[in-house]
Tab-separated table of C-alpha atoms and ligand atoms in Angstrom:
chain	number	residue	atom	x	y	z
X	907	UNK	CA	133.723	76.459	120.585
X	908	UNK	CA	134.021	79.457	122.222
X	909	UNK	CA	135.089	81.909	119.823
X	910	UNK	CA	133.237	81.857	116.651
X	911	UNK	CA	135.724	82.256	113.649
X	912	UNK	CA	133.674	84.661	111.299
X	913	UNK	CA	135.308	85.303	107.360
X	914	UNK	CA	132.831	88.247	106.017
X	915	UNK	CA	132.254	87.977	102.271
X	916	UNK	CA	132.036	91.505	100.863
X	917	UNK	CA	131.154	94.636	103.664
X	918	UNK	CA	131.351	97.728	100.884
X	919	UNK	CA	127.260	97.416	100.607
X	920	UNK	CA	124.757	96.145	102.983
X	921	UNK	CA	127.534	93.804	104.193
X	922	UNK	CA	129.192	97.132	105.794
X	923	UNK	CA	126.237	96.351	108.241
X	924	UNK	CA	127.814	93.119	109.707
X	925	UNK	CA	131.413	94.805	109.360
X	926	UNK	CA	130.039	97.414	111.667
X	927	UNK	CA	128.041	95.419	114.058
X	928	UNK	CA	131.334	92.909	114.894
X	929	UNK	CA	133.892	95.892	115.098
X	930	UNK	CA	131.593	98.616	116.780
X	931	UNK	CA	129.610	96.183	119.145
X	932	UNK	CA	130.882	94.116	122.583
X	933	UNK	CA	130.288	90.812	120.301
X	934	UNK	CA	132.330	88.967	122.783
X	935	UNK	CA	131.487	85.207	121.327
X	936	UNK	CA	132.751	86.535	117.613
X	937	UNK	CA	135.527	87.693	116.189
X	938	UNK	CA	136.846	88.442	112.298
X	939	UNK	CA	138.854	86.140	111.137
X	940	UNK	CA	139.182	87.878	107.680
X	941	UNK	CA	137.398	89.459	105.154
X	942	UNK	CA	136.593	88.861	101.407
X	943	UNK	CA	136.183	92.417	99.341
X	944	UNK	CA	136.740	93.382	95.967
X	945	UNK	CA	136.098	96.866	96.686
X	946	UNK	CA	139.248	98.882	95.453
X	947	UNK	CA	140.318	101.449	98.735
X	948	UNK	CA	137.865	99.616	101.504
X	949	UNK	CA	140.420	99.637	104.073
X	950	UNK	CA	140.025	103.381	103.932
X	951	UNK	CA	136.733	103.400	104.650
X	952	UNK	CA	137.093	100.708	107.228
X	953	UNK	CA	140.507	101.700	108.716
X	954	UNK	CA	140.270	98.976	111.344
X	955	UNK	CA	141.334	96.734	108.919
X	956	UNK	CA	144.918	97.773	109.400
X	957	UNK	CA	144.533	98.974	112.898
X	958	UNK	CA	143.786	95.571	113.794
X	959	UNK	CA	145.857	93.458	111.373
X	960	UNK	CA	142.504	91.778	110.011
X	961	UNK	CA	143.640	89.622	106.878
X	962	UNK	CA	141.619	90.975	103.580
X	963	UNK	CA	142.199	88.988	100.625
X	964	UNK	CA	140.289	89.371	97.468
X	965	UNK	CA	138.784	86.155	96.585
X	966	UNK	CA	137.758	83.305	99.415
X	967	UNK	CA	140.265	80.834	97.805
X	968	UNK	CA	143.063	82.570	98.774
X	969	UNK	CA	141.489	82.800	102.655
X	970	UNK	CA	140.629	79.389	102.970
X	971	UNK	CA	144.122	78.495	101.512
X	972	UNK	CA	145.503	80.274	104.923
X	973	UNK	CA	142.454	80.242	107.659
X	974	UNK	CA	139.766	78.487	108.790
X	975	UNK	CA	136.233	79.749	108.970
X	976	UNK	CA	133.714	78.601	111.452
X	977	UNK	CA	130.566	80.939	110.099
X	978	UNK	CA	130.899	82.827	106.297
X	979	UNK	CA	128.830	85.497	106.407
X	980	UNK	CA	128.231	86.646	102.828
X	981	UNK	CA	126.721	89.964	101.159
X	982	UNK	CA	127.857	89.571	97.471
X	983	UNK	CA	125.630	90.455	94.837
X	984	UNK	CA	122.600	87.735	94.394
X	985	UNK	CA	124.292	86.546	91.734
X	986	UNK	CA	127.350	85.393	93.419
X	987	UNK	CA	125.143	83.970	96.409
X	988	UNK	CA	125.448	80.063	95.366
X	989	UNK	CA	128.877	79.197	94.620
X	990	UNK	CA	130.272	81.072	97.342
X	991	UNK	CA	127.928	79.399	99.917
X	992	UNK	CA	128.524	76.058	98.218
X	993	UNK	CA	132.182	77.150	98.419
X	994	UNK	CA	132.673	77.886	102.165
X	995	UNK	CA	130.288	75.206	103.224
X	996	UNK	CA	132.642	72.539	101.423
X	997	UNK	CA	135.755	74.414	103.872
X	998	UNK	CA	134.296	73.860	106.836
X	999	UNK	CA	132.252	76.969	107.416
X	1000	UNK	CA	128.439	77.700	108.498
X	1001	UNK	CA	126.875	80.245	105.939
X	1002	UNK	CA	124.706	83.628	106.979
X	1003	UNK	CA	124.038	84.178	103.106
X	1004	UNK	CA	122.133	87.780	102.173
X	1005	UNK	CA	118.578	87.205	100.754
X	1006	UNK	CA	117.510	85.986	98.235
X	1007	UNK	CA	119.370	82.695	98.642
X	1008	UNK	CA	120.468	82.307	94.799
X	1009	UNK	CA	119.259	83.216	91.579
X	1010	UNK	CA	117.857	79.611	90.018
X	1011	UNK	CA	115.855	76.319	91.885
X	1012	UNK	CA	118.459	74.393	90.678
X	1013	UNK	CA	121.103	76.008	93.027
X	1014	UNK	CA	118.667	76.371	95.729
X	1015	UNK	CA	118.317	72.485	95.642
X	1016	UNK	CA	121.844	72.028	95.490
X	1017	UNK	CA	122.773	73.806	98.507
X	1018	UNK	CA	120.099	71.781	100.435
X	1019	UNK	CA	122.021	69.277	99.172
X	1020	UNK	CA	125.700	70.664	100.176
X	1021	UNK	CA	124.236	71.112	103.403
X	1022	UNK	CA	123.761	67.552	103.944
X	1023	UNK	CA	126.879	66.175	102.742
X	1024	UNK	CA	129.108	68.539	104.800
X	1025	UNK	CA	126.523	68.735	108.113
X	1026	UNK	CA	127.066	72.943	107.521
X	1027	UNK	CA	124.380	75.419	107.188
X	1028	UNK	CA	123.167	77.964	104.893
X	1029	UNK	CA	121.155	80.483	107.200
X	1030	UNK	CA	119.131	82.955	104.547
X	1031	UNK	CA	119.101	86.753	105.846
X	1032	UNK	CA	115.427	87.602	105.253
X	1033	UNK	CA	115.570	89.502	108.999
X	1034	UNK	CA	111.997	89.508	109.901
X	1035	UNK	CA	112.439	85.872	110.149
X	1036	UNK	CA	114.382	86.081	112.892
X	1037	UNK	CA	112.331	88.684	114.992
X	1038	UNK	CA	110.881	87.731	118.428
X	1039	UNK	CA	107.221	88.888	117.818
X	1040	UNK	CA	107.061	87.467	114.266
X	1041	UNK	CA	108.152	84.063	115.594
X	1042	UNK	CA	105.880	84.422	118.264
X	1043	UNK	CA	103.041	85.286	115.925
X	1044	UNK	CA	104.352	82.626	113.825
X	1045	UNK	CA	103.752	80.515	116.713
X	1046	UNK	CA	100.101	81.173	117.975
X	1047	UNK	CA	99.181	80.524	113.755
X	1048	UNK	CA	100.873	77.197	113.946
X	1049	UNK	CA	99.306	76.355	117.125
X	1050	UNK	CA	95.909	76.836	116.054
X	1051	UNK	CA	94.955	80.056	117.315
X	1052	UNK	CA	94.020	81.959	114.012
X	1053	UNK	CA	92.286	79.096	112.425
X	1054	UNK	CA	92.915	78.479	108.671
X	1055	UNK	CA	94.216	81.282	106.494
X	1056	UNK	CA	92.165	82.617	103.930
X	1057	UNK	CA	94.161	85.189	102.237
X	1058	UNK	CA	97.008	87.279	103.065
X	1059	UNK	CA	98.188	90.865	101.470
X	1060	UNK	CA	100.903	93.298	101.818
X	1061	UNK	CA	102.144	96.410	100.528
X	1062	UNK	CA	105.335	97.861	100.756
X	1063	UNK	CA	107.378	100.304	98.599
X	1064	UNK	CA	110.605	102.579	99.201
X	1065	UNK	CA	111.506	105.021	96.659
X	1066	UNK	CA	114.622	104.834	94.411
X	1067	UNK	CA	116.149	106.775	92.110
X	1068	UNK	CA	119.301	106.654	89.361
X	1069	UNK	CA	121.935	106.637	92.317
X	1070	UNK	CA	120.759	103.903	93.958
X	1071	UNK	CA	120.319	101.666	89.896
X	1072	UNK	CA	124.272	103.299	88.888
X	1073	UNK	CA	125.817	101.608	92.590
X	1074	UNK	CA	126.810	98.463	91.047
X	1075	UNK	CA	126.230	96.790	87.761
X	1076	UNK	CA	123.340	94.455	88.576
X	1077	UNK	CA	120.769	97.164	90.453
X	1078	UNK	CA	117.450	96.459	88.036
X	1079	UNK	CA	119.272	94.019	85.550
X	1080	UNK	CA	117.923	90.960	84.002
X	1081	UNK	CA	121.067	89.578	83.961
X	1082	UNK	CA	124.323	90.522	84.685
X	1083	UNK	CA	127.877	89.031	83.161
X	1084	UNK	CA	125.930	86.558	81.845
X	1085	UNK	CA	124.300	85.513	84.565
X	1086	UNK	CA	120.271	85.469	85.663
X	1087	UNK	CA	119.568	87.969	88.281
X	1088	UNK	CA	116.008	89.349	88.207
X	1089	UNK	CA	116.575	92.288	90.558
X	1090	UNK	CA	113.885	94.148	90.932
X	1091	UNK	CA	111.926	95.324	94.082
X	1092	UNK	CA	110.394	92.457	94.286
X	1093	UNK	CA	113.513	90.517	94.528
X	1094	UNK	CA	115.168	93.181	97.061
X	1095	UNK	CA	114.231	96.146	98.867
X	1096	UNK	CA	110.570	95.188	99.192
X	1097	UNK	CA	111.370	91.108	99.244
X	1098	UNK	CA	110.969	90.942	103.154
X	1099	UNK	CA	107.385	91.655	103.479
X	1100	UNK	CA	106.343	89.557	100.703
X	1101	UNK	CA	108.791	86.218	102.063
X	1102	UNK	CA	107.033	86.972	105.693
X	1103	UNK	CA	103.686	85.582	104.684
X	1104	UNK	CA	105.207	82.341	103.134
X	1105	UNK	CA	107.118	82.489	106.346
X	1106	UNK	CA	104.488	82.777	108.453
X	1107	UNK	CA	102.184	80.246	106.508
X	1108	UNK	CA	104.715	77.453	107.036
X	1109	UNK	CA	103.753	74.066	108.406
X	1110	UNK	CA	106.549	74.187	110.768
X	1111	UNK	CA	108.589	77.136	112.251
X	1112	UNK	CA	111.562	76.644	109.863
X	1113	UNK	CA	109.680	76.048	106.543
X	1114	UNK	CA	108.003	78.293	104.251
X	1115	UNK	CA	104.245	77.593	102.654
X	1116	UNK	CA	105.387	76.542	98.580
X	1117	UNK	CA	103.542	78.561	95.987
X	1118	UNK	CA	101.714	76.577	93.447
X	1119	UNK	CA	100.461	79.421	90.813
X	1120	UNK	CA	102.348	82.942	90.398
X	1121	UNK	CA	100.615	85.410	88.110
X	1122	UNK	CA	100.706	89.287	88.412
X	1123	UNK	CA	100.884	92.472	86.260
X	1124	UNK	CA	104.707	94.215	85.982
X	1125	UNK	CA	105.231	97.307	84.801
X	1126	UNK	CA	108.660	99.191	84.104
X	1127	UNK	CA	108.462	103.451	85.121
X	1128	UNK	CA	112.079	103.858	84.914
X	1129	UNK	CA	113.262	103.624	81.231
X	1130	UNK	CA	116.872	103.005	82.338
X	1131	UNK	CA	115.851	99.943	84.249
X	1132	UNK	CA	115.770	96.444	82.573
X	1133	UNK	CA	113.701	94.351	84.469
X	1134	UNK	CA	110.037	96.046	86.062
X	1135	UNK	CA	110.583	98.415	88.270
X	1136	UNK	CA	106.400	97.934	89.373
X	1137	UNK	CA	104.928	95.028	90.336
X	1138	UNK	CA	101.726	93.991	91.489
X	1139	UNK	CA	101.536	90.216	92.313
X	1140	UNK	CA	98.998	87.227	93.265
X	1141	UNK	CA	100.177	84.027	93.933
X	1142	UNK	CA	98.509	81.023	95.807
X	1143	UNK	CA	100.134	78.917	98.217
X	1144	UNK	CA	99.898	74.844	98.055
X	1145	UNK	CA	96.873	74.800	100.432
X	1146	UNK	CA	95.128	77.845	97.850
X	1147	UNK	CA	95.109	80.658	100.092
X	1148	UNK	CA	95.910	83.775	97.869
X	1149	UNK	CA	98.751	86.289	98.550
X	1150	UNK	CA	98.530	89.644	97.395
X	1151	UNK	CA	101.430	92.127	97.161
X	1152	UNK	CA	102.329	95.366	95.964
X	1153	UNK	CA	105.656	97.286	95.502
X	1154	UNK	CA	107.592	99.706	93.597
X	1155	UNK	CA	110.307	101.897	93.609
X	1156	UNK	CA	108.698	105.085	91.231
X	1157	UNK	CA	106.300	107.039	93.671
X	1158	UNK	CA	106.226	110.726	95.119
X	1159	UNK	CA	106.386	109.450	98.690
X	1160	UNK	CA	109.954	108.132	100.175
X	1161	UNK	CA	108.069	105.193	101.860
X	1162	UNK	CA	104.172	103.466	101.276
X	1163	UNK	CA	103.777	101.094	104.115
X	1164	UNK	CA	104.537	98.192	105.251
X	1165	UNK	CA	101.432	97.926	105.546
X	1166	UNK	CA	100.056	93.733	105.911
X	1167	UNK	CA	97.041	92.043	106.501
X	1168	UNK	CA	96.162	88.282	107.054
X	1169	UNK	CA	92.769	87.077	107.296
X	1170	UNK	CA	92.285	84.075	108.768
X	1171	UNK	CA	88.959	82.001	110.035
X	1172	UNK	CA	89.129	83.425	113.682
X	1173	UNK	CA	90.399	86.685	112.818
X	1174	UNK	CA	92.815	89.184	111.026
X	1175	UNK	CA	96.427	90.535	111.713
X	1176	UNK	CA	97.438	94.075	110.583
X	1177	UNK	CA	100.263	96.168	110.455
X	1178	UNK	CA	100.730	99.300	110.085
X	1179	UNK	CA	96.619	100.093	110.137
X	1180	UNK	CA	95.310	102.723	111.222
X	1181	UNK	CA	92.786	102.208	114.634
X	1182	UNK	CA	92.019	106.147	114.934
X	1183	UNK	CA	95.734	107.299	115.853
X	1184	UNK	CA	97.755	106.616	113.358
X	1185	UNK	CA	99.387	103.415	111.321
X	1186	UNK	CA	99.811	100.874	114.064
X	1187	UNK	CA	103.887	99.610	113.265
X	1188	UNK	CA	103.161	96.046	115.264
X	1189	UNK	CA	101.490	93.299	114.350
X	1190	UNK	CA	98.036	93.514	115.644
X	1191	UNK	CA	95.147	91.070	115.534
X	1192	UNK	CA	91.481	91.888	115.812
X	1193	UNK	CA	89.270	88.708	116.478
X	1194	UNK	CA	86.166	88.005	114.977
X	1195	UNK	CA	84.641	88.378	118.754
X	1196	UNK	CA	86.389	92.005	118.917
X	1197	UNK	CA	89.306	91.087	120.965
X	1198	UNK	CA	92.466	92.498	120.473
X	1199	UNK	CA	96.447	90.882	120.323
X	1200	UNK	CA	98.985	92.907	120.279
X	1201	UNK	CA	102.595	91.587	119.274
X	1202	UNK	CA	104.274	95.094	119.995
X	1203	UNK	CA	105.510	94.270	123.562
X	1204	UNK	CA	107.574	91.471	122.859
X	1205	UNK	CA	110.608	92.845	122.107
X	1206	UNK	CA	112.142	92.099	118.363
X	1207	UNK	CA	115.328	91.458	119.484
X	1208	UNK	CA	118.851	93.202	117.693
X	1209	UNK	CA	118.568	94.742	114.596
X	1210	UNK	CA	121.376	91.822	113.234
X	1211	UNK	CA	119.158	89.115	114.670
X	1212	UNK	CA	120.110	87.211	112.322
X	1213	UNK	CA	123.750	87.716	112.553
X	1214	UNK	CA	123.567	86.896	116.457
X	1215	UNK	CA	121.775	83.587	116.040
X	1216	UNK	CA	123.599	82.232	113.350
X	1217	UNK	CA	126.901	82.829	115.540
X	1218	UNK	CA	125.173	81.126	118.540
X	1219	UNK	CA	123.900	77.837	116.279
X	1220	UNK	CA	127.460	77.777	115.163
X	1221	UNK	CA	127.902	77.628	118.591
X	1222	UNK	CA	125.548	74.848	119.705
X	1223	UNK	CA	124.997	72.668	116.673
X	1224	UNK	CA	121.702	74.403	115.828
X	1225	UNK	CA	120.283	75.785	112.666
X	1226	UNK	CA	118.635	79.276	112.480
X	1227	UNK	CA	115.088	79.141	111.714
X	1228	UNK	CA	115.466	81.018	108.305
X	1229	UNK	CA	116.588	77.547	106.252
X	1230	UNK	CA	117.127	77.564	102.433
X	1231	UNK	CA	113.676	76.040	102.236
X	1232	UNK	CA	112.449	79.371	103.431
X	1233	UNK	CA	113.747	81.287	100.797
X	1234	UNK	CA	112.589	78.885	97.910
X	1235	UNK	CA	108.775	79.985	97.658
X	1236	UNK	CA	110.087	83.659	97.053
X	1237	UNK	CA	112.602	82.467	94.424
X	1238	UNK	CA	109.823	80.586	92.611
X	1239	UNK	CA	107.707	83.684	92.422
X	1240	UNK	CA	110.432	85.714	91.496
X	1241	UNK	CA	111.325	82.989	88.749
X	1242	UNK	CA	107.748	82.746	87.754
X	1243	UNK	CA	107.966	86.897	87.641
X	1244	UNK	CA	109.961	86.632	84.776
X	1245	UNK	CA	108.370	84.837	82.596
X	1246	UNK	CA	105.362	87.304	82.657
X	1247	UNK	CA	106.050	90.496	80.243
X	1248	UNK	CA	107.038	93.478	81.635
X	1249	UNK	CA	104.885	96.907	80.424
X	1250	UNK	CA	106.179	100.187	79.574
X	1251	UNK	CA	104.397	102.659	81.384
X	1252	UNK	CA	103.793	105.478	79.007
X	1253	UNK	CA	105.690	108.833	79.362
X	1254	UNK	CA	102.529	111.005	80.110
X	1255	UNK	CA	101.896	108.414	83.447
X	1256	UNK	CA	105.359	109.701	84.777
X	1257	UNK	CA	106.901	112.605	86.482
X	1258	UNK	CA	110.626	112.844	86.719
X	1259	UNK	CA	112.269	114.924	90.160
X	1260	UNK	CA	115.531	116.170	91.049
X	1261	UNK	CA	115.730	115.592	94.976
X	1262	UNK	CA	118.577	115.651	97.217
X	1263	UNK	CA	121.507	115.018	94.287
X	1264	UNK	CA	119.302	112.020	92.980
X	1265	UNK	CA	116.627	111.493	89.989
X	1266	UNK	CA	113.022	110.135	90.549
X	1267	UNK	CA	111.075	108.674	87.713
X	1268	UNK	CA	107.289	108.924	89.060
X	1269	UNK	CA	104.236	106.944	88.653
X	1270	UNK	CA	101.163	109.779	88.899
X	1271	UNK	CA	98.778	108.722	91.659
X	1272	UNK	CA	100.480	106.151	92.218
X	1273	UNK	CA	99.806	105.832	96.225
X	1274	UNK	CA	96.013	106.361	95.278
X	1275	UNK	CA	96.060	103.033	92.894
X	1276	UNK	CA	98.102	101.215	95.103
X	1277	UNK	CA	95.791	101.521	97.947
X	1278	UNK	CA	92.665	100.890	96.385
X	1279	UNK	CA	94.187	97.636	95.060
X	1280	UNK	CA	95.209	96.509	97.865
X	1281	UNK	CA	92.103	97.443	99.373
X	1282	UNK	CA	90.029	95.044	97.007
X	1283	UNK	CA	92.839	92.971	96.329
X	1284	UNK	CA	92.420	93.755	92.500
X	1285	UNK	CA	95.169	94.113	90.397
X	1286	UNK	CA	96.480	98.242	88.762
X	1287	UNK	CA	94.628	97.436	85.268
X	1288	UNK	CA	91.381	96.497	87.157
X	1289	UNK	CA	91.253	99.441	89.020
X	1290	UNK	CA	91.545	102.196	86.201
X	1291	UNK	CA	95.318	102.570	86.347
X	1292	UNK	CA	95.955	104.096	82.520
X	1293	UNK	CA	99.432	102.040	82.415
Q	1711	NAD	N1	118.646	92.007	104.202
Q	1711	NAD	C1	118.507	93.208	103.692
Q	1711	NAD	O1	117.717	94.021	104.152
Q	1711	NAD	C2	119.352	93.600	102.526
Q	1711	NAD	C3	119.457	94.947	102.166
Q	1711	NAD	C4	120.258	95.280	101.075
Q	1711	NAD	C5	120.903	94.264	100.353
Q	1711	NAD	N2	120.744	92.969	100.726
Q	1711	NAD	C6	121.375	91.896	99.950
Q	1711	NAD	O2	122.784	91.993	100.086
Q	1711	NAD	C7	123.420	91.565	98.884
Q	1711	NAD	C8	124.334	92.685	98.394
Q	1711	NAD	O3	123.524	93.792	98.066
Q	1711	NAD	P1	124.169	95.265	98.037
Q	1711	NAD	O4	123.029	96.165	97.826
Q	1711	NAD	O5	125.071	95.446	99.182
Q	1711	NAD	O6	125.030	95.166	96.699
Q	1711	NAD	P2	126.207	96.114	96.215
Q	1711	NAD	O7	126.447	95.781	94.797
Q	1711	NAD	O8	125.892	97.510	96.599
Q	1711	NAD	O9	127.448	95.661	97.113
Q	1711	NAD	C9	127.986	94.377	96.926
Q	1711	NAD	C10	129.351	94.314	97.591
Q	1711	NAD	O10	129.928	93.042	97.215
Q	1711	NAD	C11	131.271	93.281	96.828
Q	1711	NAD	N3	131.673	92.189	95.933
Q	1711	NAD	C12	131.313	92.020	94.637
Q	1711	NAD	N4	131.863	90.895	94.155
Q	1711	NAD	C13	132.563	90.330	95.178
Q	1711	NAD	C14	133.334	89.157	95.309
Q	1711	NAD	N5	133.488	88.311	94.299
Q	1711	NAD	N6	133.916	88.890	96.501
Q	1711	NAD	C15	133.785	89.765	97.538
Q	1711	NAD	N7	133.066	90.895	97.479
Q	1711	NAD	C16	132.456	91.165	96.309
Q	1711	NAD	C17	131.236	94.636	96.162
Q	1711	NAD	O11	132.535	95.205	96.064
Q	1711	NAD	C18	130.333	95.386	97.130
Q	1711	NAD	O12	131.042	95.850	98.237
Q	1711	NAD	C19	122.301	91.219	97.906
Q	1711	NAD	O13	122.065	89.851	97.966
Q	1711	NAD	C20	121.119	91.992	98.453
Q	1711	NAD	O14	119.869	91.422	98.128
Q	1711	NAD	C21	120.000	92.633	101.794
């Protein structure tokens, strides 16, 4: 194969990303053989699509009636994520599918399954996965070089207001046309830095450490939001190590973090700590004998890293290291999640703000709380927070 055959599954939301990256980039071992999108008017905003006679069809029945597919690379709503995967493996087509992988275990399982009966793959797009210094930190823990975890912690939160929940009609829902979907930040924006550490903790480079307790405190700021819109989590991973993580979308600041920090028996890795200049945004380890490692000079590799090695194991029979099995420990917790009850955070807690044509529910000292939890690893309600 020279020439991989690409059908992209929806481009009018973060799938405009791939759409972009194959008709604005010298991708010369790619090309488009169509696109699936829904989107009423999205040749307009892609006007390539007639410049270049690419065929757009509305459903990926009607494509694989007329084409062939050699990688589907799909960015439907989470909800969707299972039967169209399922779908295009069963035609003949590789899958890129948009984290998270599906919405039940069930599904997750079966794709595993599809995968084997068809000899296809279903490549999960959790990016950080697929970057050069994570897999080579990934690396140096599976060879031995950080001893045996003993705990792991993150915190990571980007602010969002009623534009980004009134984009689609799934942002923040339980579930949506009858179907589960659990968004939350958990389950999207912030998902990446949480998956990483069952990434990392992985007996092999293209697994994912299981989770065998999930337990956490969820709160909801925004009263227009079903699910929690706050969530402060613990879970332990098969071996027991504990992970700690913290995100939200209701704060004053645009961005908290990433910041991450795994201890382990011969020493710790950081991001985005300060040393004395600054937060550090590389993965840095400080052994127990004082020596440094710095992961910030091997370069991550393209943004779409993902994207690029999925086309190239289409190419060579391979399978990219971010397998369906990777995405399962995240799915339990965020299954787990929702069995725990949500909290309303009480009107006086909250600060609502008008910024840039958008609306900001906001948690007061939020950042402060935050921080000291993750500091102690402690959870909001044993640090003071009044929620
Ligand atoms: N990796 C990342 O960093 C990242 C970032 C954002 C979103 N995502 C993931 O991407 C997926 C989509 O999220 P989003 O924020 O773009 O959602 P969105 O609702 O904003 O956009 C979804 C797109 O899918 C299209 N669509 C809906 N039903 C379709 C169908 N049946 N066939 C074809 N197209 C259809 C919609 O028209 C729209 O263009 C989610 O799984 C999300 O978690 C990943």
């Amino acid at each position: 194969m020279e020439i991989v055959k690409i059908l992209l599954i929806a481009i009018g939301g973060y799938g405009a990303n791939y759409m972009k990256e194959l008709t604005e980039k010298n991708v010369t071992n790619a090309k488009i053989e169509g696109i699936c999108e829904v989107m009423p008017g999205i040749e307009k905003r892609f006007p390539i699509i007639n410049e270049k006679n690419i065929s757009l069809y509305q459903n990926i029945e009607d494509f694989y009636q007329e084409h062939e597919a050699d990688l589907a690379v799909i960015a439907t709503p989470m909800h969707l994520h299972y039967s169209q995967a399922k779908y295009c493996m069963e035609h003949g087509s590789d899958v890129l599918l948009e984290k998270p992988v599906c919405t039940t275990l069930e599904d997750a399982e079966d794709l595993i399954r599809v995968q084997k009966e068809t000899g296809k793959f279903t490549a999960v797009g959790y990016q950080m996965n697929y970057e050069r210094d994570v897999l080579a930190l990934k690396q140096d823990i599976l060879d031995g070089k950080y001893g045996r975890p003993i705990l792991m912690k993150g915190l990571q939160a980007v602010r969002r207001g009623e534009n980004y929940y009134h984009r689609n009609n799934w942002a923040g829902r339980i579930t949506a046309g009858g179907k589960t979907v659990n968004d939350s930040p958990f389950n999207n924006a912030s998902a990446h830095q949480f998956q990483v550490m069952t990434f990392l903790l992985g007996q092999t480079l293209e697994t994912a450490a299981d989770l065998k307790k999930v337990s956490g405190e969820l709160y909801r700021a925004n009263g227009h939001v079903e699910n929690f819109d706050t969530a402060a989590v613990r879970v332990e991973i098969e071996d027991g190590t504990p992970i700690y993580y913290y995100t939200t979308h209701d704060m004053a600041e645009k961005n908290i973090g990433p910041f991450a920090e795994y201890q382990f028996e011969k020493g710790t890795i950081y991001f985005g700590k300060d040393f004395g200049d600054g937060p550090v945004k590389e993965y840095t380890a400080v052994m127990n004998d004082g020596t440094v490692i710095s992961y910030g000079d091997i370069p991550k590799g393209e943004r779409l890293q993902k994207l690029y090695d999925a086309i190239e194991c289409c190419m060579n029979g391979k399978t990219p290291v971010c397998t369906v099995q990777c995405a399962i420990p995240h799915l339990r917790a965020v299954l787990e999640l929702a069995k725990l009850p949500i909290r309303q955070i009480a009107e006086e807690q909250l600060e609502h703000v008008e910024e840039d044509g958008d609306s900001f529910c906001q948690i007061r000292n939020l950042k402060e709380i935050y921080v000291t939890c993750y500091k102690n690893n402690q959870m909001p309600s044993e640090v003071g927070a009044d929620w």
